[in-house]
Each structure stands twice: as C-alpha cells, then as structure tokens.
CSV table of C-alpha atoms in Angstrom, one decimal:
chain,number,residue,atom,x,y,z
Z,1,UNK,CA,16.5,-30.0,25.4
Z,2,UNK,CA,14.8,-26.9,26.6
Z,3,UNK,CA,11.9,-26.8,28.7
Z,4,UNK,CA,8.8,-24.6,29.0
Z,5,UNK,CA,10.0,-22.9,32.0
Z,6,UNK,CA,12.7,-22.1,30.5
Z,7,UNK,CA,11.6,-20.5,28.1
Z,8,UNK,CA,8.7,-18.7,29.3
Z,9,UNK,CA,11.7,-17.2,31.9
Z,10,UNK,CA,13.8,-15.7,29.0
Z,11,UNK,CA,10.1,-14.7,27.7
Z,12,UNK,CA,9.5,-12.7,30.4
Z,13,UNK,CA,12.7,-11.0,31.0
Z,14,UNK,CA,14.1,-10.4,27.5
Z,15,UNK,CA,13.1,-8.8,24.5
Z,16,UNK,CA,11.1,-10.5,22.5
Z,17,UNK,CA,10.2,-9.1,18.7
Z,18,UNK,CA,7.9,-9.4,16.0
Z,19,UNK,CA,7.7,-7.4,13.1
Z,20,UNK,CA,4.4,-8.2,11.5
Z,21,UNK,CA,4.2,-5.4,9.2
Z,22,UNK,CA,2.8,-4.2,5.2
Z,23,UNK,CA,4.6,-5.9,3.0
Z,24,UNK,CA,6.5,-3.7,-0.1
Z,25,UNK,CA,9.9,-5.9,-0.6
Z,26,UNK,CA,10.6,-8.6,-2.7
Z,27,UNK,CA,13.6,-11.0,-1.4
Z,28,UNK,CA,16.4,-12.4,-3.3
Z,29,UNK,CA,17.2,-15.8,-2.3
Z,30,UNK,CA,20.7,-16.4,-1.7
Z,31,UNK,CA,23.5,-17.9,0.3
Z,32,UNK,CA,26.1,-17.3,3.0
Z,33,UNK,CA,27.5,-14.3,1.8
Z,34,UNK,CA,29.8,-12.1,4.0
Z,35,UNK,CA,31.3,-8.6,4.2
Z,36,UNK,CA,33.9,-8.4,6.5
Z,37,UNK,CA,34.3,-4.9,6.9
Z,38,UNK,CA,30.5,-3.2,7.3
Z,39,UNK,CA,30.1,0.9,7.0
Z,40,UNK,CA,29.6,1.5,10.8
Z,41,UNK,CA,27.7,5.3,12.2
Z,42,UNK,CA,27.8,6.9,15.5
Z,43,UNK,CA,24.2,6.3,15.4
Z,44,UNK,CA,20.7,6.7,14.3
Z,45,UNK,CA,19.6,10.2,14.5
Z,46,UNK,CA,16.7,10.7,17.3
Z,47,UNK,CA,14.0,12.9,15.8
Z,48,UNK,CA,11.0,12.8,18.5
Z,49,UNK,CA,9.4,10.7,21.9
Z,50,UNK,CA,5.6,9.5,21.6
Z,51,UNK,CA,3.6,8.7,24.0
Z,52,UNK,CA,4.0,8.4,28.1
Z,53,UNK,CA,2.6,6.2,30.8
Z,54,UNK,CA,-1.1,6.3,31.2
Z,55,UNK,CA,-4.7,5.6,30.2
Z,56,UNK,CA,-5.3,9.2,28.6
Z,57,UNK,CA,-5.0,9.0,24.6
Z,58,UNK,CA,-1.7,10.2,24.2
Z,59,UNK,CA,-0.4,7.9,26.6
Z,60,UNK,CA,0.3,3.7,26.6
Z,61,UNK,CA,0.2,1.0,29.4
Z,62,UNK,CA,2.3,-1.5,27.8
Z,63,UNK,CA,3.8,-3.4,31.3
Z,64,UNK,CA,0.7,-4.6,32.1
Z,65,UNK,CA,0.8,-6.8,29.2
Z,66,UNK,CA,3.4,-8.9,31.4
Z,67,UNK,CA,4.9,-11.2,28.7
Z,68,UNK,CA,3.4,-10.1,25.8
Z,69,UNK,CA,3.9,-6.1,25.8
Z,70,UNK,CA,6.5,-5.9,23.0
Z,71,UNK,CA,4.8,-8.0,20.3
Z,72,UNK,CA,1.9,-6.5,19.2
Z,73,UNK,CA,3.1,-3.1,16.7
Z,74,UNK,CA,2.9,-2.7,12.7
Z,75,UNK,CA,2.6,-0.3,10.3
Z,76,UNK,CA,1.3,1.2,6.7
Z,77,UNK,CA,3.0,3.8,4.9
Z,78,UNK,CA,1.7,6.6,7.1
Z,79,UNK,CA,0.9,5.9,10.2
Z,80,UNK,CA,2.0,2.7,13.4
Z,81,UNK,CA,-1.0,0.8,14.9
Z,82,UNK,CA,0.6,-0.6,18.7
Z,83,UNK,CA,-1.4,-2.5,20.6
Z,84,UNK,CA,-2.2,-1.0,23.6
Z,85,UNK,CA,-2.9,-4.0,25.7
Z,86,UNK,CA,-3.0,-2.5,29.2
Z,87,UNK,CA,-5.4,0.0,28.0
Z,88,UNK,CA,-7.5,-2.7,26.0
Z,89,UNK,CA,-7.0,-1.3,22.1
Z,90,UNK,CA,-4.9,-0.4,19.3
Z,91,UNK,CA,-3.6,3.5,19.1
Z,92,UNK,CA,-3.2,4.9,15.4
Z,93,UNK,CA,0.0,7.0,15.5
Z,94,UNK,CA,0.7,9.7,12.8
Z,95,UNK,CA,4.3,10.0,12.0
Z,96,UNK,CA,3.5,13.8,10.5
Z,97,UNK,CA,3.1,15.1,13.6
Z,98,UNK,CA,4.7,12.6,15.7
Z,99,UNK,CA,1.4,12.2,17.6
Z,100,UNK,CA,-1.3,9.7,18.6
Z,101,UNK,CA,-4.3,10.4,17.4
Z,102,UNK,CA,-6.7,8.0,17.7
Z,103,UNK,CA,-7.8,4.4,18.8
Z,104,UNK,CA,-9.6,1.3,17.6
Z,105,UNK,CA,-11.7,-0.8,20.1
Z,106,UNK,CA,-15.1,-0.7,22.4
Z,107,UNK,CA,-16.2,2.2,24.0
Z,108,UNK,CA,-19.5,1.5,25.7
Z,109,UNK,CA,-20.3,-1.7,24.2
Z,110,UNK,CA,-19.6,0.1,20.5
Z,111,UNK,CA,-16.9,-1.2,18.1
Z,112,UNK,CA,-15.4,2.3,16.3
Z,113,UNK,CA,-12.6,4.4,16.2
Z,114,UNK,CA,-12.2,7.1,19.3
Z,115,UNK,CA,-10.3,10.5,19.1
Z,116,UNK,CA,-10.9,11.0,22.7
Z,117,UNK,CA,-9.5,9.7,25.7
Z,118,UNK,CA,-12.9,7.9,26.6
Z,119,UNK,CA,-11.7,4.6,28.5
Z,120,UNK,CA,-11.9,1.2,26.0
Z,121,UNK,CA,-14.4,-1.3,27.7
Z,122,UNK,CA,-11.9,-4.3,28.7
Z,123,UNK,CA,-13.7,-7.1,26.7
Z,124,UNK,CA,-10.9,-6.6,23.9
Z,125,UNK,CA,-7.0,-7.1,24.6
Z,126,UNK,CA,-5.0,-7.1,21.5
Z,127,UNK,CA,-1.7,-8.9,21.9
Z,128,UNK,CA,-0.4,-9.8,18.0
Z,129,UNK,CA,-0.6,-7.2,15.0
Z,130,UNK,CA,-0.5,-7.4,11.4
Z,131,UNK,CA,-1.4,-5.0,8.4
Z,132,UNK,CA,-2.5,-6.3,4.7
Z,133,UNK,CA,-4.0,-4.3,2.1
Z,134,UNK,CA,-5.4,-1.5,4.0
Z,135,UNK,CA,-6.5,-4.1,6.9
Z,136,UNK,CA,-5.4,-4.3,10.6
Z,137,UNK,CA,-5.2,-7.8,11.7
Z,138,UNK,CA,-5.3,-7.9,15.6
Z,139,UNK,CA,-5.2,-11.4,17.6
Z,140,UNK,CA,-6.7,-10.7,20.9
Z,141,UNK,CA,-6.9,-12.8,23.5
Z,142,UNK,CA,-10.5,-14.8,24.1
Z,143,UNK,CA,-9.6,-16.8,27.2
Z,144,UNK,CA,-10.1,-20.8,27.8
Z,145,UNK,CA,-12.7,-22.7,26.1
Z,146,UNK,CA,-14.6,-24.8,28.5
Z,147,UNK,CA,-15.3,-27.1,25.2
Z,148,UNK,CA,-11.7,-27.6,24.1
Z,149,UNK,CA,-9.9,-27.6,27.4
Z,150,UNK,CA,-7.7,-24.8,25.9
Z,151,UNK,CA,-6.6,-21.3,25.5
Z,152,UNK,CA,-7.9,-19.4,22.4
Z,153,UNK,CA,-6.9,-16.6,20.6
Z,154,UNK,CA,-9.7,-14.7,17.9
Z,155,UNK,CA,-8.5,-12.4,15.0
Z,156,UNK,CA,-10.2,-9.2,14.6
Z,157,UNK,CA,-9.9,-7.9,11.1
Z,158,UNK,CA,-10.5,-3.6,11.3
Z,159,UNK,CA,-10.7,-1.3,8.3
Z,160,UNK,CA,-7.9,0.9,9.2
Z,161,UNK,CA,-9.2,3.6,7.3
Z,162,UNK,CA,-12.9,4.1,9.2
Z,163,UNK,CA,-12.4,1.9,12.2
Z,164,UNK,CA,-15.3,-0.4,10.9
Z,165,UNK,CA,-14.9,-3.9,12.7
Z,166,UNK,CA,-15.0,-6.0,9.6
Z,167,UNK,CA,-14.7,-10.1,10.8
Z,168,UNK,CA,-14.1,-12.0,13.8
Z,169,UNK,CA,-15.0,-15.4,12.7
Z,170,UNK,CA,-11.8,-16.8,12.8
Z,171,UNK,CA,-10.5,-18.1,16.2
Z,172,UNK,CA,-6.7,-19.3,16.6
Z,173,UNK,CA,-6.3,-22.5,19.1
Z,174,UNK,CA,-3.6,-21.1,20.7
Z,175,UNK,CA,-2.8,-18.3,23.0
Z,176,UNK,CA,0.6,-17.6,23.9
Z,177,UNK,CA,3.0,-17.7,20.9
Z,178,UNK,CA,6.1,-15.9,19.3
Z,179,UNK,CA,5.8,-14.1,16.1
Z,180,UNK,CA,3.0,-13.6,13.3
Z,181,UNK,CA,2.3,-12.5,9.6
Z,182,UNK,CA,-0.5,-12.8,7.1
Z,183,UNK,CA,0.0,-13.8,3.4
Z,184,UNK,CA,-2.3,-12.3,0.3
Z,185,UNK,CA,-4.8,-15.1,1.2
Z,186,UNK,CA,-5.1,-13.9,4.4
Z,187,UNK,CA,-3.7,-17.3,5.4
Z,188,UNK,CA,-1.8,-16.7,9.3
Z,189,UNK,CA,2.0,-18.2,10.1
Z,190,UNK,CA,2.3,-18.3,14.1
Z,191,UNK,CA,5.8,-19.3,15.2
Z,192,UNK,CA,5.8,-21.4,18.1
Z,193,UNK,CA,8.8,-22.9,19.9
Z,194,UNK,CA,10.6,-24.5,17.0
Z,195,UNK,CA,7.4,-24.8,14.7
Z,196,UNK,CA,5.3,-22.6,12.1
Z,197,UNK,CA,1.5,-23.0,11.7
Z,198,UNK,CA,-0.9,-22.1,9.5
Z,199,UNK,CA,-4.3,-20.9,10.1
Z,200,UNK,CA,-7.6,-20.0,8.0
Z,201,UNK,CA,-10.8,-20.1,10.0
Z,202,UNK,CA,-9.0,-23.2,11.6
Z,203,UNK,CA,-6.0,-25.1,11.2
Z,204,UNK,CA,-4.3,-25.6,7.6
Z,205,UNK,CA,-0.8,-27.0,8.4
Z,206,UNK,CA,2.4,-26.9,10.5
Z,207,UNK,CA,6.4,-26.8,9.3
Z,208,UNK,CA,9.7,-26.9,10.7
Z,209,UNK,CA,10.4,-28.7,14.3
Z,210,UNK,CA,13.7,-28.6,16.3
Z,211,UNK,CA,17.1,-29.2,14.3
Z,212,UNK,CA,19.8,-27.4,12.3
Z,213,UNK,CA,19.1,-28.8,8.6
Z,214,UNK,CA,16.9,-27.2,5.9
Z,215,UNK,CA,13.5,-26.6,6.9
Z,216,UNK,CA,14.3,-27.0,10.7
Z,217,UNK,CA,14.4,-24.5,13.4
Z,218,UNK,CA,16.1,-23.9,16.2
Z,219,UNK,CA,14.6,-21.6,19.3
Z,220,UNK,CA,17.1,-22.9,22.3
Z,221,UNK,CA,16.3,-19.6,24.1
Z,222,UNK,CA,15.9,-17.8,21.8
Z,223,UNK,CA,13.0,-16.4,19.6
Z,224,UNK,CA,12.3,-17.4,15.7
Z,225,UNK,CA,10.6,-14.9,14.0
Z,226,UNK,CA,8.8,-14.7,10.8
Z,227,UNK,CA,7.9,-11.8,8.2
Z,228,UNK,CA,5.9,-12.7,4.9
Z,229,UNK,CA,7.4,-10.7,1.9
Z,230,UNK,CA,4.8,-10.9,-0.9
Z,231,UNK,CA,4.5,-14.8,-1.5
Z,232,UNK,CA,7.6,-16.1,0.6
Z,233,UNK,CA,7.8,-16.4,4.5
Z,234,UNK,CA,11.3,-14.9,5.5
Z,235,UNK,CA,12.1,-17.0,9.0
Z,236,UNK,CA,15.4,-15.6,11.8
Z,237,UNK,CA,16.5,-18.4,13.1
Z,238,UNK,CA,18.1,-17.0,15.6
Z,239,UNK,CA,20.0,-20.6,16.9
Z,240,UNK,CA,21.2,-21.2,13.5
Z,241,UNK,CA,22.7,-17.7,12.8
Z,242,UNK,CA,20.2,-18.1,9.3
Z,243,UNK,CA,17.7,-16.4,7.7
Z,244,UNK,CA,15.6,-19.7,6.0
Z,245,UNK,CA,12.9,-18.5,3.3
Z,246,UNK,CA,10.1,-20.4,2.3
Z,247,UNK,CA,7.1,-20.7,-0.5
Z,248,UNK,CA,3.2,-19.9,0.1
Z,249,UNK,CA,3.4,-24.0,0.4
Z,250,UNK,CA,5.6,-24.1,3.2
Z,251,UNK,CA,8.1,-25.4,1.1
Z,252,UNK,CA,12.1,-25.0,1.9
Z,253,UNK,CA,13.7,-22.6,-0.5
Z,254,UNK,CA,16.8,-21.0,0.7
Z,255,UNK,CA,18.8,-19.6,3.8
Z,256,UNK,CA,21.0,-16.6,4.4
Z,257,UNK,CA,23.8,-17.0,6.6
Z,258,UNK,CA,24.1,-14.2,9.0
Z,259,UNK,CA,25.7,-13.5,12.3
Z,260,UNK,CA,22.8,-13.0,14.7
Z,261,UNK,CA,25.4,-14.2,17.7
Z,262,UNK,CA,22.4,-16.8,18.9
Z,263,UNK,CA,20.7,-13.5,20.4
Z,264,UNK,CA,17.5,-12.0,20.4
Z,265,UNK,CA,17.3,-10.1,17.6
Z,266,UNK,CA,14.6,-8.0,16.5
Z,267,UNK,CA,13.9,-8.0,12.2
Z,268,UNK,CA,12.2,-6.2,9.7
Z,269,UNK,CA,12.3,-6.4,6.1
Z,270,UNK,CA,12.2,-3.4,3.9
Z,271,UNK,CA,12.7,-2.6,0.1
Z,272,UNK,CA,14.7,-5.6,0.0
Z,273,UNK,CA,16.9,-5.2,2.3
Z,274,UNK,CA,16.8,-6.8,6.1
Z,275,UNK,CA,17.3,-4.8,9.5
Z,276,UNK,CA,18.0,-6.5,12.5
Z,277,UNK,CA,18.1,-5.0,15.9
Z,278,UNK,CA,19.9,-6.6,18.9
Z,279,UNK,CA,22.0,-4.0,20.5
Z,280,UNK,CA,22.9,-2.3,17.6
Z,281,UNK,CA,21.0,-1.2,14.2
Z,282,UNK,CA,22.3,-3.3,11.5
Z,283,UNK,CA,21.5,-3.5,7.8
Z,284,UNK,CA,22.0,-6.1,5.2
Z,285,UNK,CA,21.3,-6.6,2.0
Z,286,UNK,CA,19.4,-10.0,0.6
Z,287,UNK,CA,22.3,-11.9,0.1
Z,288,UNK,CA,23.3,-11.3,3.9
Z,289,UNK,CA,25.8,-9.0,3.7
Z,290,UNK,CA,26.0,-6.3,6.3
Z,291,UNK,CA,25.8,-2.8,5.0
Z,292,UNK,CA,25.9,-0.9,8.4
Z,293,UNK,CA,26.1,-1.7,12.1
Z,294,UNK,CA,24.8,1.8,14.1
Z,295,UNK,CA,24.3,2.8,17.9
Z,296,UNK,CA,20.4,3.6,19.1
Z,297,UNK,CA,20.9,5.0,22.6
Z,298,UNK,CA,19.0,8.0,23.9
Z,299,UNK,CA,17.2,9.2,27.2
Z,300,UNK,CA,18.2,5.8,28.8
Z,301,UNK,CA,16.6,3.4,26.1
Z,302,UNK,CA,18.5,0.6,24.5
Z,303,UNK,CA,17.8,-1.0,21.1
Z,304,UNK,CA,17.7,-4.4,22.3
Z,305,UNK,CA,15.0,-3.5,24.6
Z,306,UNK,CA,12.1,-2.6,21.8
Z,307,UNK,CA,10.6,-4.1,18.7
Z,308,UNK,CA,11.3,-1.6,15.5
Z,309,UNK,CA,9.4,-0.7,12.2
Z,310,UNK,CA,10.1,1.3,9.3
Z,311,UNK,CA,8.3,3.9,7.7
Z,312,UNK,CA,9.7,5.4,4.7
Z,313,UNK,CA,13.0,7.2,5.7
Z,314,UNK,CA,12.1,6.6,9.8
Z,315,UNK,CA,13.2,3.8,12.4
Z,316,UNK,CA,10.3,3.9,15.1
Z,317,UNK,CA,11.3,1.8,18.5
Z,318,UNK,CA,8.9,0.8,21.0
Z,319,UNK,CA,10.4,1.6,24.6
Z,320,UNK,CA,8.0,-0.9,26.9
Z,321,UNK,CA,9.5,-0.3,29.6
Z,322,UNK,CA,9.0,3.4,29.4
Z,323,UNK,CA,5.8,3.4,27.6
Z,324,UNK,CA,6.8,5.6,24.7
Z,325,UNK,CA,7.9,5.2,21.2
Z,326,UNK,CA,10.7,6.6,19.9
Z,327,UNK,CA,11.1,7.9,16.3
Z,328,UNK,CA,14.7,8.1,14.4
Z,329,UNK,CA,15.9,8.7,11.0
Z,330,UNK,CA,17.0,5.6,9.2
C-alpha cells in the first residue's frame, strides 16, 4: 500500500505530466493489440528554444512552482498557454515566430492581457491548464478556507482571444492533484491518487479507486493521467500498462493494452492517434499499436524530464528545469 509520503517524494523529484489540451481526435476503442517490430528514428528534429530564466516577458520561472511546475501547459491550434507560476500568470506563446508574446493575469489590481514585461501582482498562481472552445481554463491556487478546514483551488475561465476574465465562480475543494481536462459541458475530471472526480460549481461524482480490473486504477508511484477526446475520458494507467476509456457518465468502456513499463509517462492524444513520452517519443495508433519510438535529446534536455503538446506538424517540450520550451518537428 503506498503512502502519501511516498508519493509526494516521487512528486517532487520526477516528472510528472498532464496534457490538458483542445480536443480535435476521436478515439477508437479497442483492445490489446501489439506490433512487435515499431518504425524507430534517430530522433525528433529540433527546430527552436523559447524562453529563459527570469521575470522579464520572454522569460519563465517555472522552479519556483516546487511540485507543481510541469503541470500547468495546453494549447489551440496556434499558439501554447504555460502557466507561469513563479511569475504569477499564464504566457501566450506564438509558434510563427517561436516567441512569447504576451500574458494573461493582474497587473496593478487589473485583470487583462499584458505585452509588456510589467510584473503580474501575486494574488493569481495558475498551477492546472485547459483549453475548450476558444476558452483557457486555469485552476489557480486560492489557499485554505478557514470555513472548510481545507485547501481550495478556483477555476478562472479567460477568453483567450481578448484576455477578458470571463468566470471565477467555480471553486475546486482540492489543491494538490495529478492531471485535468474539461468535457463540452464544461464539466472538470481531476485525477487524484487512484481516483477521478468531477466537478461543476461543486462536486458532481468520483470513479475508479485502487485495483487492476475494469474501471480501477492503479498509481503505485506512478502518475494516472487523463485527456478528454470529444465525449470520452482517455485515462494512462500507468501501473496497469493500459490506456482505460470511458463515457461522459463515467462509465467503463474499453482499455488498450500498451507497454508503458510502469513509468512515468507523459500523453497526448492527437488526430487519433496517442503520443507518449517517457524517455523516448513514441506513437501509437488507437488500437495500441506502436508506430514509432524516436530520441528527443538536445542542449542537455531529456524527454522524460518535460510535459509535451502538439500543434499541427510541431512536438513543443517544456524544459522546467531550464525554464525554456523547446520546439521540434513531429
């Protein structure tokens, strides 16, 4: 039986992932299939570095988000939105020019969206992001409730487009958790431990718990992630060496058997097809078979240090410990 310690040690010294991303996949559920000979490339080709250490706008402070600095990164068709949690906001980064050029947050008391490097006020720390229909959903953290005798987390939903600061109403009773996505009803899946919940302006219901059969999950040190792919919540379970899929009713409805090697293992989803990144780059189709296994290695990063979207044709890497991002081609 693992213990909190435990895992809050792996937490802290491994990489940890969440791909909480815009949704433009369908997935075909199917079962334990295998290739056992995968098309394997040198590597991913390294087209350009974002970003550096620092408060100034073209720069990140992602360490000082301690546990949490990897988690908090999604992306439209255009353009990645990081959290920027040492620096208190989210950056806007435009894969044309391979540039940041902007940020969402306070700047003097005023919600908006900054093009200078005028420092963020501190009262917002984004740690969790998601994107939905032109929205940016970031969970930030609120602090303890002197009522509830608990941490609490608030959602901030921002009109990516104009910055405008559109709702935060809805307030998550929980502050330190794994992975996130948001469904067409705006309803939010938070993976905790061995356990998915759903939230809507409170609590709507909870799935899974420890164990190795349908509809169970297991996290022994490792980290379950989630990605919601038009109606159905794609889940790694990472301890099971399985995808497991289920409905918008939390409802069991398949699982992909796939080698993850009980790691941690980073995963998108993209034009129906699933990448996972946990040393190497892989790709698989639906079914789980592996397409391609490549190397991501460059200027002293390592793939299984960063969480990973995709935009269009590019692979873009976060590099926490370096504060950068770092764009291939996929």
């Amino acid at each position: 039986m693992k213990t909190k310690n435990f895992l809050l040690s792996i937490f802290i010294t491994s990489t940890i992932v969440t791909s909480c991303k815009k949704d433009n996949s369908s997935p075909t559920n199917s079962n334990n299939n295998q290739t056992s000979n995968p098309i394997t490339n040198d590597s991913l080709k390294f087209i350009a570095e974002i970003g550096s250490a620092g408060t100034a706008l073209n720069q990140f402070n992602f360490n000082a988000a301690g546990s949490d600095m990897e988690w908090g990164m999604t992306n439209d068709d255009s353009y990645v939105y990081i959290a920027d949690r040492g620096n208190h906001c989210i950056k806007k980064v435009d894969l044309t020019s391979n540039s940041i050029v902007g940020w969402y947050g306070y700047n003097n008391g005023k919600w908006g969206y900054y093009t200078t490097s005028n420092t963020p006020d501190k009262k917002f720390t984004p740690v969790r992001l998601m994107f939905k229909n032109n929205f940016i959903y970031a969970i930030a953290n609120r602090g303890y409730n002197q009522t509830s005798h608990r941490n609490e987390s608030r959602v901030f939903k921002i009109n990516s487009s104009n910055g405008d600061l559109v709702d935060t109403n809805s307030v998550i009773p929980i502050y330190s958790f794994y992975s996130c996505c948001i469904d067409n009803n705006e309803n939010i899946f938070i993976c905790s431990d061995d356990s998915i919940k759903k939230y809507n302006y409170g609590f709507l219901n909870g799935f899974g718990g420890f164990g190795s059969s349908d509809g169970k999950l297991d996290n022994s040190g490792y980290i379950v992630q989630i990605q919601m792919i038009g109606d159905t919540l794609v889940v790694v379970d990472a301890g099971n060496d399985r995808f497991q899929l289920f409905d918008n009713k939390n409802s069991f409805i398949s699982k992909i058997k796939v080698p993850l090697g009980k790691n941690y293992t980073y995963f998108v989803a993209d034009n129906n097809k699933y990448y996972l990144s946990n040393g190497d780059f892989q790709e698989y189709d639906s079914k789980g078979n592996k397409l391609k296994s490549r190397k991501v290695s460059t200027n002293g990063f390592y793939s299984g240090q960063g969480q990973f979207v995709i935009v269009k044709n590019k692979v873009i890497y976060q590099d926490a410990y370096k504060h950068r991002l770092l764009v291939f081609q996929k």
